[in-house]
């Protein structure tokens, strides 16, 4: 069976930390979508590490790690990432596999991302500018270059053909981006990638699954950034929900086992787009400070607000989440009262459904209020230590989402995870 772990909000729910923890129980960790727009934070021997393309199982020596076909890879970012983490993980290259079908992010994809965002002005998505959108556009437009192409004799020819197309496109934008200096590092990193274990990952996974190995698919971004079901157009360019695992790794739906859905005890979003429970007041500011809410990839301040059960129930439904994981509970230690959105009022009408187009709507969240915790959660060592106000809050969330909470995360540390049920 292949289990799935994905974010239920707008990303940064703490996926990296949880995958690193759960990886002890798995043989393979596989990324199935997204690319270097992701920033997954882990603490290894007390040292902070941010992973962008590499799966978060690399620091558990029992785990093989796969970058699946659904991922878009920037060879330069990947090479830098490997250089950074290799001292902490000497056998990394022996445990890292890459699907030959994963698409490449070219320097001109990054230039197109920047030019397109600049042209949008105030309506910009707030992209991480890693070239994600243009790379996926070339994938679905059937123009893209794949990892398997780098060992073909005519790679440069294919590259030049695509880059010529991109140059035409770039000419249409007023905003000029100088990308030529990114070409040499790109080709150096492509050379470096030739030393990777590049495989037909769908057969590789199938063989491992048939041999009874346990696989965990690691999501990037969050459900509300899904290209189909997120707050379009303020989304990323891949399917971040559980369905993305099947086409992002080449596994059949019947093989999916548990689906772990992660949510923070509150909510954040980085970049543009609607966020119904956003707090633009001092409480939002206090959440940002208490939770150190700054993007792991771009360093941008994250927008903060209360947990939104309407959006969460939608995300749980879309992915068939079987177990919840709630993170950053310690961040709420100093907040009282706490609010939880249980519905929306849109044009005077109440709803518990996530609407089609949140962008053009005035949404007024309906809140349930809870007392803050009577003792700090950060110091709890066991679920039985948790304050009763917190367990009541969890019971409410579980009841609303009709899904049980399996783990509670109460700090950044590797061991700060409590088995809840
Ligand atoms: P990801 O993209 O989902 O992997 O999440 P990020 O790494 O972008 O952001 C999550 C941030 O929260 C990281 O800085 C983590 O170290 C931190 N974090 C994760 N779990 C907890 C927790 O339970 N409490 C606190 N205070 N921080 C946490
Ligand atoms: P992890 O895996 C939070 C956001 C960007 C932007 C939108 C589109 O760390 O949770 P893109 O670069 O894909 O064109 O950006 O999506 N975004 C994320 N926000 N966490 C992420 O990844 C994100 N990846 C993309 O801020 O609003
Ligand atoms: Mg992140």
mmCIF file of N, CA and C and ligand atoms in Angstrom, residues 10-13 15 37-40 113 125-130 132-133 219-222 225 234-237 269-272 297 300, ligand 2:
data_model
loop_
_atom_site.group_PDB
_atom_site.id
_atom_site.type_symbol
_atom_site.label_atom_id
_atom_site.label_comp_id
_atom_site.label_asym_id
_atom_site.label_seq_id
_atom_site.Cartn_x
_atom_site.Cartn_y
_atom_site.Cartn_z
ATOM 1 N N UNK A 10 -3.127 26.258 2.802
ATOM 2 C CA UNK A 10 -2.433 26.908 1.685
ATOM 3 C C UNK A 10 -0.922 26.644 1.746
ATOM 4 N N UNK A 11 -0.538 25.490 2.230
ATOM 5 C CA UNK A 11 0.886 25.135 2.302
ATOM 6 C C UNK A 11 1.493 25.447 3.661
ATOM 7 N N UNK A 12 2.729 24.948 3.863
ATOM 8 C CA UNK A 12 3.513 25.227 5.073
ATOM 9 C C UNK A 12 2.857 24.728 6.361
ATOM 10 N N UNK A 13 2.139 23.631 6.258
ATOM 11 C CA UNK A 13 1.445 23.083 7.428
ATOM 12 C C UNK A 13 2.402 22.331 8.351
ATOM 13 N N UNK A 15 4.617 19.799 6.780
ATOM 14 C CA UNK A 15 4.724 18.480 6.123
ATOM 15 C C UNK A 15 6.123 17.873 6.301
ATOM 16 N N UNK A 37 9.245 25.306 -5.592
ATOM 17 C CA UNK A 37 8.384 26.278 -4.885
ATOM 18 C C UNK A 37 8.165 25.813 -3.446
ATOM 19 N N UNK A 38 8.312 24.509 -3.210
ATOM 20 C CA UNK A 38 8.132 23.957 -1.865
ATOM 21 C C UNK A 38 9.332 24.301 -0.983
ATOM 22 N N UNK A 39 9.051 24.450 0.284
ATOM 23 C CA UNK A 39 10.114 24.624 1.277
ATOM 24 C C UNK A 39 9.699 23.831 2.499
ATOM 25 N N UNK A 40 10.312 22.676 2.710
ATOM 26 C CA UNK A 40 9.928 21.797 3.816
ATOM 27 C C UNK A 40 11.027 21.814 4.872
ATOM 28 N N UNK A 113 8.208 33.153 -15.768
ATOM 29 C CA UNK A 113 7.457 33.298 -14.516
ATOM 30 C C UNK A 113 7.544 34.747 -14.030
ATOM 31 N N UNK A 125 -0.014 36.640 -8.795
ATOM 32 C CA UNK A 125 -0.323 35.465 -7.971
ATOM 33 C C UNK A 125 0.508 35.488 -6.687
ATOM 34 N N UNK A 126 1.685 36.084 -6.781
ATOM 35 C CA UNK A 126 2.607 36.001 -5.644
ATOM 36 C C UNK A 126 3.406 34.719 -5.762
ATOM 37 N N UNK A 127 3.685 34.313 -7.022
ATOM 38 C CA UNK A 127 4.443 33.089 -7.280
ATOM 39 C C UNK A 127 5.800 33.139 -6.590
ATOM 40 N N UNK A 128 6.347 31.970 -6.311
ATOM 41 C CA UNK A 128 7.696 31.905 -5.745
ATOM 42 C C UNK A 128 8.740 32.231 -6.817
ATOM 43 N N UNK A 129 8.307 32.377 -8.051
ATOM 44 C CA UNK A 129 9.158 32.717 -9.210
ATOM 45 C C UNK A 129 10.216 31.636 -9.487
ATOM 46 N N UNK A 130 9.871 30.412 -9.201
ATOM 47 C CA UNK A 130 10.801 29.300 -9.454
ATOM 48 C C UNK A 130 10.570 28.670 -10.834
ATOM 49 N N UNK A 132 7.645 27.437 -11.936
ATOM 50 C CA UNK A 132 6.711 26.302 -11.826
ATOM 51 C C UNK A 132 5.605 26.372 -12.900
ATOM 52 N N UNK A 133 4.907 27.502 -12.951
ATOM 53 C CA UNK A 133 3.786 27.631 -13.898
ATOM 54 C C UNK A 133 4.239 27.382 -15.344
ATOM 55 N N UNK A 219 3.234 15.171 -0.068
ATOM 56 C CA UNK A 219 2.670 16.298 -0.813
ATOM 57 C C UNK A 219 3.511 17.545 -0.652
ATOM 58 N N UNK A 220 3.367 18.424 -1.626
ATOM 59 C CA UNK A 220 3.946 19.766 -1.513
ATOM 60 C C UNK A 220 2.791 20.754 -1.701
ATOM 61 N N UNK A 221 3.028 22.006 -1.329
ATOM 62 C CA UNK A 221 1.979 23.024 -1.322
ATOM 63 C C UNK A 221 0.812 22.540 -0.429
ATOM 64 N N UNK A 222 -0.405 22.936 -0.742
ATOM 65 C CA UNK A 222 -1.537 22.536 0.089
ATOM 66 C C UNK A 222 -2.773 22.377 -0.772
ATOM 67 N N UNK A 225 -4.246 25.165 -2.738
ATOM 68 C CA UNK A 225 -3.426 25.664 -3.861
ATOM 69 C C UNK A 225 -3.526 24.712 -5.053
ATOM 70 N N UNK A 234 -5.340 31.933 -7.990
ATOM 71 C CA UNK A 234 -4.258 32.074 -6.986
ATOM 72 C C UNK A 234 -3.895 30.690 -6.432
ATOM 73 N N UNK A 235 -3.320 29.893 -7.281
ATOM 74 C CA UNK A 235 -3.006 28.499 -6.969
ATOM 75 C C UNK A 235 -1.634 28.175 -7.546
ATOM 76 N N UNK A 236 -1.192 26.964 -7.328
ATOM 77 C CA UNK A 236 0.006 26.511 -8.028
ATOM 78 C C UNK A 236 -0.441 25.734 -9.268
ATOM 79 N N UNK A 237 0.477 25.087 -9.973
ATOM 80 C CA UNK A 237 0.113 24.512 -11.275
ATOM 81 C C UNK A 237 0.055 22.996 -11.274
ATOM 82 N N UNK A 269 -1.223 31.808 4.821
ATOM 83 C CA UNK A 269 -1.127 31.801 3.360
ATOM 84 C C UNK A 269 0.014 32.737 2.979
ATOM 85 N N UNK A 270 0.808 32.351 2.012
ATOM 86 C CA UNK A 270 1.865 33.244 1.534
ATOM 87 C C UNK A 270 1.618 33.504 0.056
ATOM 88 N N UNK A 271 1.753 34.768 -0.351
ATOM 89 C CA UNK A 271 1.406 35.133 -1.726
ATOM 90 C C UNK A 271 0.006 35.719 -1.769
ATOM 91 N N UNK A 272 -0.471 35.987 -3.002
ATOM 92 C CA UNK A 272 -1.768 36.647 -3.148
ATOM 93 C C UNK A 272 -2.933 35.681 -3.056
ATOM 94 N N UNK A 297 10.837 29.248 1.536
ATOM 95 C CA UNK A 297 11.475 29.344 0.229
ATOM 96 C C UNK A 297 11.825 30.784 -0.120
ATOM 97 N N UNK A 300 9.202 35.502 2.574
ATOM 98 C CA UNK A 300 8.120 36.497 2.670
ATOM 99 C C UNK A 300 7.288 36.274 3.936
HETATM 100 P P1 LIG B 2 5.162 24.086 0.642
HETATM 101 O O1 LIG B 2 5.385 22.724 -0.006
HETATM 102 C C1 LIG B 2 3.171 27.924 0.593
HETATM 103 C C2 LIG B 2 2.189 29.610 -3.309
HETATM 104 C C3 LIG B 2 2.934 30.847 -3.722
HETATM 105 C C4 LIG B 2 1.911 31.508 -4.620
HETATM 106 C C5 LIG B 2 1.254 30.319 -5.307
HETATM 107 C C6 LIG B 2 1.836 29.996 -6.676
HETATM 108 O O2 LIG B 2 6.352 24.616 1.336
HETATM 109 O O3 LIG B 2 3.931 24.050 1.463
HETATM 110 P P2 LIG B 2 4.126 29.052 -7.600
HETATM 111 O O4 LIG B 2 5.528 29.272 -7.171
HETATM 112 O O5 LIG B 2 3.657 27.645 -7.467
HETATM 113 O O6 LIG B 2 3.852 29.636 -8.950
HETATM 114 O O7 LIG B 2 3.230 29.929 -6.581
HETATM 115 O O8 LIG B 2 1.434 29.209 -4.449
HETATM 116 N N1 LIG B 2 3.048 28.478 -2.940
HETATM 117 C C7 LIG B 2 3.234 28.066 -1.674
HETATM 118 N N2 LIG B 2 2.792 28.589 -0.522
HETATM 119 N N3 LIG B 2 3.907 26.803 0.597
HETATM 120 C C8 LIG B 2 4.324 26.249 -0.565
HETATM 121 O O9 LIG B 2 4.936 25.055 -0.622
HETATM 122 C C9 LIG B 2 4.039 26.917 -1.779
HETATM 123 N N4 LIG B 2 4.322 26.687 -3.077
HETATM 124 C C10 LIG B 2 3.714 27.642 -3.770
HETATM 125 O O10 LIG B 2 3.275 31.646 -2.611
HETATM 126 O O11 LIG B 2 0.924 32.147 -3.839
#
